[in-house]
Amino acid sequence: MKRLVSCPQDCPDACRLWVTVENGRVVEVTGDPDHPVTRGFACAKTARYPERLYLKDRPLYPQRRVGGKGEGRFVRVSWDEALDAIAERLREILDAHGGEAVLRYNYAGTMGLVQGRRPLLFFRAIGASELDETICSATGEAAWAAIYGPDKLGVDPEDVPEARTIVLWGANVLSTNTHLVPFLKQARVRGGRIFAVDVYQNRTARFADRFLRIRPGTDAALALALARIFFEEGGADLDYLARHVAGWERFRAAARGWTVERAAEVTGLDPDAIREFAKALRTGAPQLFRVGYGMTRHPGGGNAMIAVLALPVVLGSWRRVGGGALLSTSGGFRLNKARLEGLHFWKNARPRGYFRPNPNARHVNQIQLGRALTALRDPPVQALFVFNANPAATAPNAGLVRRGLAREDLLVVVLENAMTDTALYADFLLPVTHPLEHADLYTSYGHYWLSWSEPAAPPPGEARPNTWVFAELARRLDLDLPELAMDAEAVARELLDTAHPFLVGTDFDRLKRAGSLKLDLPKPFLPYAAGRPDGKKLTLPVPAVRYPEPDPGRPFIFLTPPAHHFLNTSFGGVAALRAAEGGEPAVLLHPADARRLGVADGAYVRIENERGAIRRRVRVSPATQPGVVVHEQTWRGLDAPDGLPANVLTPDEPSDLGGGSAFNGARVRVVPD
Ligand SMILES: Nc1nc2c(c(=O)[nH]1)N[C@H]1C(S)=C(S)[C@@H](COP(=O)(O)OP(=O)(O)OC[C@H]3O[C@@H](n4cnc5c(=O)[nH]c(N)nc54)[C@H](O)[C@@H]3O)O[C@H]1N2
Ligand SMILES: Nc1nc2c(c(=O)[nH]1)N[C@H]1C(S)=C(S)[C@@H](COP(=O)(O)OP(=O)(O)OC[C@H]3O[C@@H](n4cnc5c(=O)[nH]c(N)nc54)[C@H](O)[C@@H]3O)O[C@H]1N2
Ligand SMILES: [Mo]
């Protein structure tokens, strides 16, 4: 039997996949040839779903901890036993400390709106601490909003073949957005030129026609120098700026200080390479800037992104099909989310029993989970529910996260369909369905297709969907939450009940029949051709240029970008994908640094800073640059030689904008082992 489903992963591609099922098990996965973005190919990761779904250590039954915290020793219990015990402890906590003593930690293990977002309603009902979901896109979002306003509307990837100069700026699309590549190749066939701006020579850098290897965290300097050239030598669209943009004169004045020579000094780029890049941009309209979040994951990353996102505004690129910027397309999906996550409880709900919605509940920034678990008082966090995430590996300052998870008095409940570093710390490990085993509605952040997905195969063991687990807990707390009992189809109908013009033609029945439907975007789609979609002007703020200063005590920048064969840690259990990544985590070290440190290719080093230390094998490679150690992500601690994830070294101080993560701001020492 074959079924057409949506790929649930946290990835811009949001593919449609054909899944072959035999004897109730998924045995093969291929890309849907009829989907205009998936175009018939599955990536290296999803092709491995047949292994990923049925890993030997997948939790199949509810389990209760018997060993010490973090040891991962469990006994099987029944669902009733697990849920009764969790509910009893929750009642004690709610009685003694109130709702804020309960914290959720969730992210995008599934992009499905039902299993991804609906569980939040349970936490809002009991007045739990709020989690600010900042780990990935918060800084980029804030930078986008500063110029373009609240709606994130990127260039339609299907228009990319129209672009003539394409910049892949801090976006390793050959690994992280592979379904954009056919569009890039089409643009190239039509005469388009492709530039990559990155810190190390990844797959995208090798694919590009020109690669600019920039020092980490210095993008604002390059962007301002380019802007200066556009204003002084031509390219700036003064008509567009005058009509549709506020603040551009101040931006122009700020750029004036950034000569090519000064930018070259800061960025480490060759001045002629900057001039050539500027010339290609100002003479090669339409220009497309495909920007990634990598450059935002720095202490000054938000402002760096503002500087880069200003370029298509200065050039007036948005006026032409294929021109502009593409960070995310998520703002196109104007679903009716009023009731999805329980935010409506904050309006006029009357408290009764444990139903105590609290619009003033304290906020916990997710990148500071370790601090929240170890330092918060009044009340301390007493119960943590983890779903759709693996923070013991993926959150910054992971050593502190682990110390928090190891607290004897903290109830840790983990909902999982795979074994993870976090699951090892669970008091109760609850088996949940994989998204190929439940129905859900999917949007995308890399294209404009909405999709509906039905289960391809039955769940193994006693796995249940997230929403079932929270509905059962709600019942045990006498919470009357009919929303948690609604099936996925009913939730999807509610989400699609909107009058937004992008969704007028998309009712649920039509979507169910088609499987996937494109939003009704205006044709041609030129969202910022005449200012913001809401009629206001765009704004060009003056970016604060802040780049890494030398730090003799910690001379290396520790860069942790995504690995080609992983999707965060979601495929970490698949041996073939670990093998494709080299079998064990390794770091790239530049030959000059390796010589200086006396480290040979294949040797082990200690990488350390004030937060902790990890042991890794070295690959000596000119793909990185002197002073930068690259550790591709995200390996589970479970698979590292020392049992520790790279994130024990990364900072939990937020970046400059939006409270987002600054993983790539980590500074370290490298010591031969
Ligand atoms: N194969 C694979 N695909 C994925 C993922 C994965 O783990 N693996 N993760 C998914 C997720 S959750 C996300 S958010 C996206 C992320 O996808 P991307 O946006 O591509 O990834 P980033 O982490 O943002 O890093 C992109 C690039 O930024 C570079 N970079 C880091 N610092 C700087 C800098 O200061 N300046 C410049 N110019 N470049 C810099 C990194 O070297 C890296 O090559 O990918 C998704 N797709
Ligand atoms: N050093 C460093 N760290 C990083 C990054 C980096 O660039 N550098 N990237 C960051 C980024 S961009 C992101 S987005 C975060 C991601 O970090 P996480 O959100 O922790 O992502 P994953 O590790 O993939 O964990 C998702 C988990 O959800 C589970 N899951 C899948 N479907 C379901 C379901 O239906 N129900 C439940 N309960 N679970 C499910 C999967 O099995 C998986 O274990 O990591 C961040 N961490
Ligand atoms: Mo992400």
XYZ file of N, CA, C and O in Angstrom, residues 97-267:
684
model
N 2.354 25.070 45.169
C 3.153 26.145 44.553
C 2.424 26.936 43.474
O 2.947 27.940 43.003
N 1.291 26.459 43.011
C 0.590 27.145 41.921
C 1.122 26.731 40.560
O 2.137 26.023 40.445
N 0.449 27.213 39.511
C 0.718 26.775 38.140
C 2.128 27.072 37.652
O 2.697 26.312 36.867
N 2.695 28.184 38.112
C 4.017 28.565 37.591
C 5.122 27.575 37.943
O 6.206 27.643 37.367
N 4.848 26.669 38.873
C 5.846 25.643 39.200
C 5.914 24.568 38.111
O 6.757 23.676 38.160
N 4.998 24.658 37.144
C 5.000 23.709 36.028
C 5.537 24.416 34.786
O 5.184 25.563 34.512
N 6.424 23.734 34.066
C 7.024 24.309 32.860
C 6.964 23.290 31.736
O 7.201 22.103 31.952
N 6.628 23.794 30.525
C 6.761 22.928 29.337
C 8.057 23.276 28.650
O 8.515 24.426 28.716
N 8.662 22.313 27.988
C 9.768 22.619 27.083
C 9.454 21.903 25.789
O 9.430 20.670 25.727
N 9.173 22.663 24.762
C 8.772 22.061 23.494
C 9.368 22.862 22.366
O 9.661 24.048 22.517
N 9.587 22.198 21.223
C 9.925 22.961 20.033
C 9.309 22.271 18.820
O 8.152 21.876 18.892
N 10.060 22.126 17.758
C 9.423 21.732 16.492
C 9.797 20.317 16.045
O 10.003 20.082 14.871
N 9.849 19.378 17.007
C 10.059 17.971 16.644
C 9.078 17.525 15.588
O 9.395 16.699 14.729
N 7.852 18.043 15.646
C 6.936 17.959 14.508
C 6.458 19.374 14.203
O 6.188 20.153 15.115
N 6.368 19.697 12.902
C 5.839 20.997 12.496
C 4.309 20.958 12.421
O 3.680 21.970 12.125
N 3.717 19.809 12.669
C 2.256 19.688 12.609
C 1.616 20.591 13.654
O 2.072 20.669 14.797
N 0.553 21.283 13.253
C -0.056 22.245 14.171
C -0.828 21.560 15.283
O -0.945 22.091 16.377
N -1.356 20.377 15.015
C -2.150 19.709 16.049
C -1.225 19.113 17.109
O -1.314 19.453 18.289
N -0.299 18.263 16.708
C 0.577 17.630 17.696
C 1.720 18.551 18.134
O 2.352 18.314 19.143
N 1.963 19.592 17.353
C 3.009 20.531 17.735
C 2.497 21.612 18.671
O 3.157 21.970 19.636
N 1.310 22.149 18.373
C 0.868 23.354 19.092
C -0.289 23.125 20.069
O -0.429 23.845 21.039
N -1.173 22.166 19.758
C -2.352 21.990 20.606
C -2.030 21.712 22.071
O -2.745 22.192 22.968
N -0.950 20.955 22.380
C -0.678 20.653 23.790
C -0.482 21.896 24.656
O -0.677 21.840 25.871
N -0.151 23.031 24.046
C 0.073 24.238 24.835
C -1.168 24.639 25.620
O -1.091 25.266 26.678
N -2.329 24.260 25.056
C -3.601 24.595 25.686
C -3.698 24.034 27.109
O -4.214 24.688 28.023
N -3.152 22.840 27.310
C -3.164 22.230 28.641
C -2.400 23.111 29.632
O -2.863 23.384 30.741
N -1.227 23.591 29.214
C -0.386 24.381 30.118
C -1.001 25.752 30.390
O -0.900 26.286 31.488
N -1.656 26.317 29.359
C -2.298 27.618 29.573
C -3.497 27.461 30.498
O -3.830 28.381 31.245
N -4.146 26.286 30.457
C -5.307 26.067 31.327
C -4.896 26.064 32.795
O -5.608 26.591 33.641
N -3.739 25.498 33.123
C -3.350 25.426 34.536
C -2.491 26.618 34.965
O -2.017 26.669 36.098
N -2.262 27.569 34.059
C -1.478 28.750 34.425
C -0.005 28.443 34.614
O 0.665 29.032 35.468
N 0.516 27.530 33.798
C 1.933 27.166 33.888
C 2.814 28.347 33.496
O 2.359 29.300 32.853
N 4.105 28.265 33.839
C 5.067 29.254 33.352
C 5.028 29.233 31.830
O 4.873 28.174 31.222
N 5.169 30.404 31.222
C 5.191 30.496 29.752
C 6.609 30.226 29.244
O 7.582 30.693 29.845
N 6.709 29.523 28.140
C 8.019 29.294 27.536
C 8.154 30.186 26.303
O 7.335 30.124 25.386
N 9.181 31.036 26.278
C 9.447 31.823 25.068
C 10.258 30.958 24.116
O 11.367 30.537 24.454
N 9.683 30.690 22.957
C 10.308 29.730 22.031
C 11.289 30.453 21.105
O 10.955 30.844 19.999
N 12.484 30.623 21.617
C 13.455 31.517 20.996
C 14.642 30.803 20.368
O 15.533 31.449 19.831
N 14.686 29.478 20.455
C 15.951 28.789 20.192
C 16.434 28.929 18.746
O 17.624 28.913 18.477
N 15.495 29.118 17.840
C 15.874 29.060 16.427
C 15.732 30.401 15.719
O 16.699 30.974 15.250
N 14.512 30.888 15.621
C 14.243 31.967 14.673
C 13.962 33.322 15.310
O 13.729 34.298 14.606
N 14.005 33.411 16.645
C 13.545 34.649 17.306
C 14.360 35.875 16.884
O 13.797 36.948 16.649
N 15.680 35.705 16.798
C 16.507 36.855 16.433
C 16.264 37.273 14.991
O 16.101 38.455 14.682
N 16.206 36.290 14.098
C 15.948 36.587 12.692
C 14.590 37.250 12.504
O 14.440 38.192 11.721
N 13.616 36.751 13.249
C 12.268 37.319 13.173
C 12.260 38.782 13.600
O 11.624 39.629 12.963
N 12.981 39.067 14.688
C 13.021 40.445 15.188
C 13.701 41.354 14.163
O 13.286 42.493 13.955
N 14.755 40.840 13.531
C 15.461 41.642 12.528
C 14.543 41.899 11.335
O 14.451 43.018 10.814
N 13.849 40.850 10.902
C 12.918 40.993 9.784
C 11.868 42.054 10.104
O 11.596 42.970 9.305
N 11.287 41.927 11.316
C 10.206 42.832 11.703
C 10.690 44.282 11.746
O 9.928 45.195 11.436
N 11.940 44.495 12.118
C 12.455 45.862 12.227
C 12.407 46.579 10.881
O 12.220 47.786 10.821
N 12.542 45.835 9.795
C 12.498 46.447 8.460
C 11.132 46.265 7.798
O 10.535 47.208 7.295
N 10.662 45.025 7.832
C 9.520 44.655 6.987
C 8.180 44.587 7.714
O 7.159 44.319 7.089
N 8.207 44.769 9.050
C 6.954 44.666 9.794
C 6.677 43.227 10.184
O 7.500 42.338 9.965
N 5.506 42.981 10.769
C 5.262 41.700 11.427
C 5.090 40.487 10.495
O 5.263 39.365 10.956
N 4.757 40.685 9.236
C 4.487 39.508 8.381
C 5.758 39.037 7.700
O 6.366 39.781 6.941
N 6.127 37.779 7.955
C 7.310 37.240 7.267
C 6.894 36.663 5.926
O 6.418 35.543 5.831
N 7.034 37.467 4.881
C 6.673 37.020 3.541
C 7.938 37.047 2.681
O 8.365 38.099 2.240
N 8.527 35.883 2.456
C 9.724 35.843 1.626
C 9.360 35.703 0.162
O 8.207 35.444 -0.199
N 10.367 35.858 -0.678
C 10.190 35.597 -2.110
C 9.685 34.162 -2.279
O 10.135 33.247 -1.591
N 8.731 33.959 -3.158
C 8.233 32.609 -3.442
C 9.368 31.803 -4.078
O 9.914 32.208 -5.107
N 9.758 30.673 -3.485
C 10.873 29.908 -4.067
C 10.605 29.502 -5.512
O 11.542 29.337 -6.293
N 9.324 29.393 -5.870
C 9.010 29.030 -7.252
C 9.328 30.167 -8.224
O 9.361 29.957 -9.437
N 9.580 31.374 -7.677
C 9.995 32.506 -8.521
C 11.517 32.653 -8.598
O 12.023 33.534 -9.305
N 12.234 31.826 -7.852
C 13.695 31.968 -7.795
C 14.368 31.858 -9.173
O 15.359 32.546 -9.433
N 13.847 31.037 -10.099
C 14.486 30.980 -11.424
C 14.549 32.330 -12.137
O 15.360 32.519 -13.039
N 13.723 33.296 -11.712
C 13.742 34.620 -12.340
C 14.908 35.482 -11.857
O 15.214 36.509 -12.460
N 15.516 35.089 -10.741
C 16.577 35.936 -10.163
C 17.844 35.826 -11.001
O 18.151 34.784 -11.572
N 18.606 36.929 -11.060
C 19.840 36.929 -11.854
C 21.091 36.938 -10.986
O 22.134 36.457 -11.393
N 20.985 37.521 -9.791
C 22.104 37.446 -8.850
C 21.540 36.902 -7.549
O 20.607 37.479 -6.981
N 22.083 35.763 -7.135
C 21.541 35.091 -5.952
C 22.633 35.012 -4.904
O 23.747 34.579 -5.187
N 22.291 35.451 -3.704
C 23.253 35.367 -2.603
C 22.711 34.406 -1.558
O 21.609 34.599 -1.044
N 23.470 33.369 -1.285
C 23.113 32.425 -0.229
C 23.955 32.854 0.972
O 25.141 32.566 1.054
N 23.326 33.638 1.837
C 24.083 34.355 2.879
C 23.813 33.694 4.232
O 22.717 33.796 4.767
N 24.828 33.002 4.738
C 24.651 32.300 6.022
C 23.519 31.304 5.943
O 22.752 31.133 6.888
N 23.385 30.648 4.802
C 22.330 29.654 4.608
C 22.940 28.495 3.832
O 23.273 28.646 2.665
N 23.078 27.369 4.502
C 23.701 26.210 3.848
C 22.630 25.395 3.131
O 22.344 24.251 3.485
N 22.031 25.988 2.098
C 20.824 25.400 1.506
C 21.059 24.017 0.899
O 20.127 23.209 0.845
N 22.269 23.726 0.472
C 22.460 22.389 -0.096
C 22.243 21.293 0.946
O 21.955 20.151 0.604
N 22.386 21.655 2.210
C 22.128 20.691 3.276
C 20.802 20.930 3.989
O 20.138 19.985 4.387
N 20.423 22.197 4.150
C 19.289 22.489 5.039
C 18.012 22.892 4.306
O 16.988 23.104 4.938
N 18.078 23.014 3.009
C 16.904 23.471 2.243
C 17.091 22.901 0.830
O 17.024 23.605 -0.159
N 17.315 21.578 0.763
C 17.774 20.969 -0.501
C 16.771 21.122 -1.635
O 17.155 21.094 -2.794
N 15.498 21.306 -1.276
C 14.514 21.430 -2.358
C 14.494 22.821 -2.989
O 13.743 23.066 -3.931
N 15.359 23.702 -2.498
C 15.537 24.975 -3.200
C 16.522 24.804 -4.365
O 16.531 25.596 -5.311
N 17.347 23.780 -4.280
C 18.461 23.651 -5.230
C 18.005 23.551 -6.697
O 18.586 24.218 -7.560
N 16.968 22.777 -7.017
C 16.545 22.758 -8.433
C 16.177 24.148 -8.956
O 16.454 24.464 -10.121
N 15.599 24.989 -8.099
C 15.249 26.350 -8.535
C 16.508 27.185 -8.760
O 16.569 28.008 -9.672
N 17.509 26.964 -7.905
C 18.781 27.685 -8.077
C 19.445 27.271 -9.385
O 19.997 28.108 -10.119
N 19.372 25.977 -9.673
C 19.991 25.497 -10.921
C 19.270 26.070 -12.137
O 19.906 26.424 -13.138
N 17.957 26.175 -12.041
C 17.202 26.784 -13.148
C 17.631 28.231 -13.371
O 17.794 28.672 -14.509
N 17.796 28.946 -12.255
C 18.236 30.344 -12.381
C 19.605 30.398 -13.052
O 19.865 31.261 -13.902
N 20.453 29.467 -12.691
C 21.810 29.461 -13.251
C 21.781 29.181 -14.756
O 22.478 29.848 -15.539
N 20.931 28.251 -15.166
C 20.804 27.943 -16.595
C 20.362 29.182 -17.374
O 20.769 29.409 -18.504
N 19.557 30.012 -16.717
C 19.095 31.243 -17.389
C 20.081 32.391 -17.251
O 19.725 33.546 -17.491
N 21.280 32.103 -16.773
C 22.299 33.147 -16.695
C 22.506 33.734 -15.313
O 23.272 34.682 -15.150
N 21.816 33.206 -14.321
C 21.970 33.722 -12.966
C 23.312 33.316 -12.361
O 23.852 32.266 -12.689
N 23.852 34.206 -11.497
C 25.106 33.882 -10.802
C 24.836 33.725 -9.324
O 24.047 34.480 -8.745
N 25.536 32.775 -8.715
C 25.253 32.439 -7.321
C 26.472 32.710 -6.443
O 27.563 32.212 -6.719
N 26.262 33.501 -5.396
C 27.300 33.812 -4.407
C 26.936 33.145 -3.089
O 25.759 33.077 -2.731
N 27.948 32.680 -2.369
C 27.718 32.182 -1.010
C 28.592 32.992 -0.059
O 29.764 33.239 -0.344
N 27.975 33.429 1.044
C 28.727 34.133 2.086
C 28.633 33.283 3.340
O 27.540 33.108 3.897
N 29.726 32.705 3.729
C 29.700 31.812 4.891
C 31.060 31.815 5.565
O 32.043 32.282 4.997
N 31.074 31.238 6.759
C 32.304 31.208 7.550
C 33.210 30.060 7.119
O 34.421 30.148 7.200
N 32.592 28.971 6.673
C 33.418 27.835 6.247
C 32.882 27.302 4.924
O 31.745 27.575 4.521
N 33.757 26.521 4.276
C 33.404 26.077 2.935
C 32.543 24.816 3.025
O 33.036 23.694 2.957
N 31.240 25.009 3.153
C 30.317 23.880 3.247
C 29.868 23.481 1.842
O 30.372 23.997 0.842
N 28.885 22.584 1.762
C 28.415 22.140 0.435
C 27.913 23.305 -0.412
O 28.113 23.349 -1.625
N 27.246 24.244 0.227
C 26.689 25.388 -0.510
C 27.801 26.262 -1.083
O 27.710 26.733 -2.227
N 28.854 26.446 -0.294
C 29.994 27.247 -0.770
C 30.615 26.587 -2.005
O 31.041 27.274 -2.940
N 30.656 25.265 -2.005
C 31.258 24.568 -3.152
C 30.356 24.626 -4.385
O 30.816 24.606 -5.513
N 29.061 24.704 -4.145
C 28.087 24.765 -5.240
C 28.056 26.156 -5.888
O 27.823 26.302 -7.092
N 28.327 27.175 -5.092
C 28.190 28.555 -5.577
C 29.250 28.882 -6.631
O 30.300 28.254 -6.705
N 28.954 29.904 -7.464
C 29.949 30.366 -8.442
C 31.070 31.128 -7.746
O 32.208 31.122 -8.202
N 30.730 31.843 -6.682
C 31.725 32.589 -5.907
C 31.450 32.363 -4.431
O 30.299 32.416 -3.997
N 32.528 32.140 -3.673
C 32.380 31.933 -2.237
C 33.141 33.016 -1.489
O 34.334 33.226 -1.743
N 32.470 33.729 -0.603
C 33.131 34.722 0.243
C 33.211 34.159 1.659
O 32.178 33.989 2.319
N 34.435 33.847 2.085
C 34.622 33.240 3.403
C 34.842 34.344 4.424
O 35.916 34.902 4.551
N 33.781 34.636 5.156
C 33.778 35.806 6.039
C 34.090 35.406 7.471
O 33.785 34.286 7.880
N 34.730 36.310 8.221
C 34.952 36.040 9.646
C 33.607 36.008 10.366
O 32.720 36.823 10.061
N 33.455 35.103 11.329
C 32.167 34.976 12.021
C 31.724 36.300 12.638
O 32.558 37.049 13.175
N 30.440 36.564 12.520
C 29.870 37.719 13.218
C 30.213 39.070 12.629
O 29.985 40.092 13.263
N 30.728 39.097 11.400
C 31.130 40.391 10.822
C 30.284 40.796 9.608
O 30.660 41.688 8.848
N 29.143 40.155 9.427
C 28.336 40.400 8.220
C 27.861 41.833 8.077
O 27.720 42.337 6.962
N 27.604 42.491 9.210
C 27.096 43.867 9.123
C 28.119 44.752 8.420
O 27.753 45.629 7.622
N 29.398 44.522 8.692
C 30.443 45.343 8.067
C 30.429 45.157 6.547
O 30.502 46.134 5.784
N 30.315 43.921 6.101
C 30.252 43.667 4.654
C 28.999 44.306 4.048
O 29.055 44.974 3.006
N 27.866 44.125 4.705
C 26.606 44.643 4.154
C 26.651 46.164 4.041
O 26.206 46.744 3.036
N 27.198 46.821 5.068
C 27.235 48.286 5.027
C 28.190 48.781 3.938
O 27.910 49.780 3.263
N 29.298 48.066 3.746
C 30.225 48.461 2.675
C 29.559 48.293 1.306
O 29.742 49.128 0.401
N 28.776 47.233 1.143
C 28.053 47.052 -0.125
C 27.054 48.190 -0.315
O 26.963 48.795 -1.394
N 26.324 48.512 0.751
C 25.319 49.581 0.656
C 25.992 50.892 0.259
O 25.485 51.651 -0.575
N 27.154 51.156 0.849
C 27.875 52.394 0.525
C 28.162 52.458 -0.981
O 27.934 53.499 -1.629
N 28.631 51.334 -1.523
C 28.917 51.311 -2.965
C 27.634 51.554 -3.768
O 27.629 52.317 -4.739
N 26.540 50.925 -3.356
C 25.286 51.113 -4.112
C 24.875 52.591 -4.113
O 24.398 53.120 -5.105
N 25.068 53.253 -2.963
C 24.695 54.669 -2.903
C 25.667 55.539 -3.694
O 25.260 56.498 -4.332
N 26.943 55.176 -3.649
C 27.935 56.082 -4.253
C 28.233 55.781 -5.707
O 28.562 56.681 -6.473
N 28.130 54.527 -6.085
C 28.516 54.177 -7.460
C 27.330 53.749 -8.316
O 27.497 53.416 -9.491
N 26.167 53.705 -7.719
C 24.988 53.316 -8.485
C 24.482 51.960 -8.050
O 25.229 51.122 -7.557
N 23.183 51.784 -8.270
C 22.549 50.540 -7.839
C 21.427 50.828 -6.860
O 20.379 50.195 -6.905
N 21.634 51.833 -5.989
C 20.574 52.169 -5.034
C 19.356 52.675 -5.806
O 19.490 53.493 -6.716
N 18.187 52.192 -5.452
C 16.949 52.587 -6.128
C 16.344 53.759 -5.337
O 15.526 53.564 -4.432
N 16.768 54.968 -5.690
C 16.382 56.140 -4.901
C 14.886 56.421 -4.993
O 14.278 56.917 -4.049
N 14.305 56.070 -6.105
C 12.867 56.255 -6.263
C 12.108 55.354 -5.281
O 11.204 55.791 -4.569
N 12.509 54.085 -5.201
C 11.883 53.135 -4.270
C 12.069 53.613 -2.831
O 11.124 53.632 -2.043
N 13.302 54.019 -2.503
C 13.599 54.456 -1.140
C 12.752 55.675 -0.771
O 12.160 55.736 0.311
N 12.667 56.630 -1.684
C 11.921 57.860 -1.390
C 10.437 57.567 -1.201
O 9.785 58.112 -0.312
N 9.918 56.665 -1.998
C 8.478 56.423 -1.922
C 8.061 55.490 -0.791
O 7.004 55.660 -0.206
N 8.886 54.458 -0.551
C 8.378 53.355 0.286
C 9.161 53.077 1.554
O 8.834 52.135 2.269
N 10.215 53.848 1.793
C 11.102 53.473 2.901
C 11.340 54.660 3.841
O 11.679 55.750 3.382
N 11.175 54.401 5.154
C 11.490 55.424 6.151
C 12.900 55.185 6.681
O 13.340 54.049 6.790
N 13.590 56.260 6.994
C 14.887 56.143 7.677
C 16.069 55.858 6.768
O 17.176 55.651 7.249
N 15.837 55.872 5.457
C 16.937 55.437 4.581
C 18.087 56.429 4.526
O 19.231 56.041 4.339
N 17.792 57.701 4.761
C 18.900 58.669 4.727
C 19.872 58.425 5.883
O 21.082 58.526 5.713
N 19.322 58.105 7.062
C 20.199 57.817 8.209
C 20.997 56.542 7.946
O 22.171 56.438 8.303
N 20.349 55.575 7.320
C 21.056 54.335 6.984
C 22.199 54.642 6.015
O 23.321 54.167 6.188
N 21.906 55.479 5.031
C 22.936 55.837 4.051
C 24.115 56.535 4.742
O 25.273 56.245 4.470
N 23.787 57.417 5.685
C 24.844 58.124 6.407
C 25.698 57.134 7.211
O 26.924 57.257 7.272
N 25.047 56.140 7.812
C 25.796 55.153 8.605
C 26.706 54.320 7.704
O 27.817 53.948 8.081
N 26.217 54.033 6.490
C 27.011 53.214 5.565
C 28.238 53.974 5.068
O 29.248 53.364 4.706
N 28.154 55.286 5.075
C 29.246 56.102 4.548
C 30.580 55.796 5.235
O 31.634 55.893 4.638
N 30.516 55.444 6.509
C 31.744 55.151 7.248
C 32.386 53.821 6.865
O 33.480 53.504 7.332
N 31.696 53.022 6.045
C 32.189 51.669 5.765
C 32.802 51.575 4.370
O 32.181 51.139 3.412
N 34.058 51.972 4.293
C 34.769 51.813 3.026
C 35.062 50.338 2.805
O 35.029 49.533 3.744
N 35.368 49.999 1.560
C 35.724 48.613 1.244
C 36.919 48.171 2.094
O 36.948 47.062 2.626
N 37.878 49.080 2.247
C 39.093 48.703 2.983
C 38.762 48.385 4.443
O 39.253 47.419 5.007
N 37.922 49.217 5.041
C 37.578 48.987 6.446
C 36.805 47.665 6.589
O 37.044 46.874 7.508
N 35.883 47.419 5.664
C 35.110 46.178 5.724
C 36.022 44.971 5.512
O 35.855 43.926 6.157
N 36.988 45.119 4.612
C 37.908 44.006 4.348
C 38.699 43.669 5.610
O 38.891 42.503 5.959
N 39.124 44.706 6.307
C 39.877 44.541 7.546
C 39.061 43.747 8.592
O 39.556 42.827 9.223
N 37.783 44.107 8.722
C 36.941 43.481 9.745
C 36.511 42.076 9.338
O 36.491 41.149 10.147
N 36.198 41.910 8.061
C 35.616 40.635 7.622
C 36.655 39.603 7.205
O 36.340 38.423 7.060
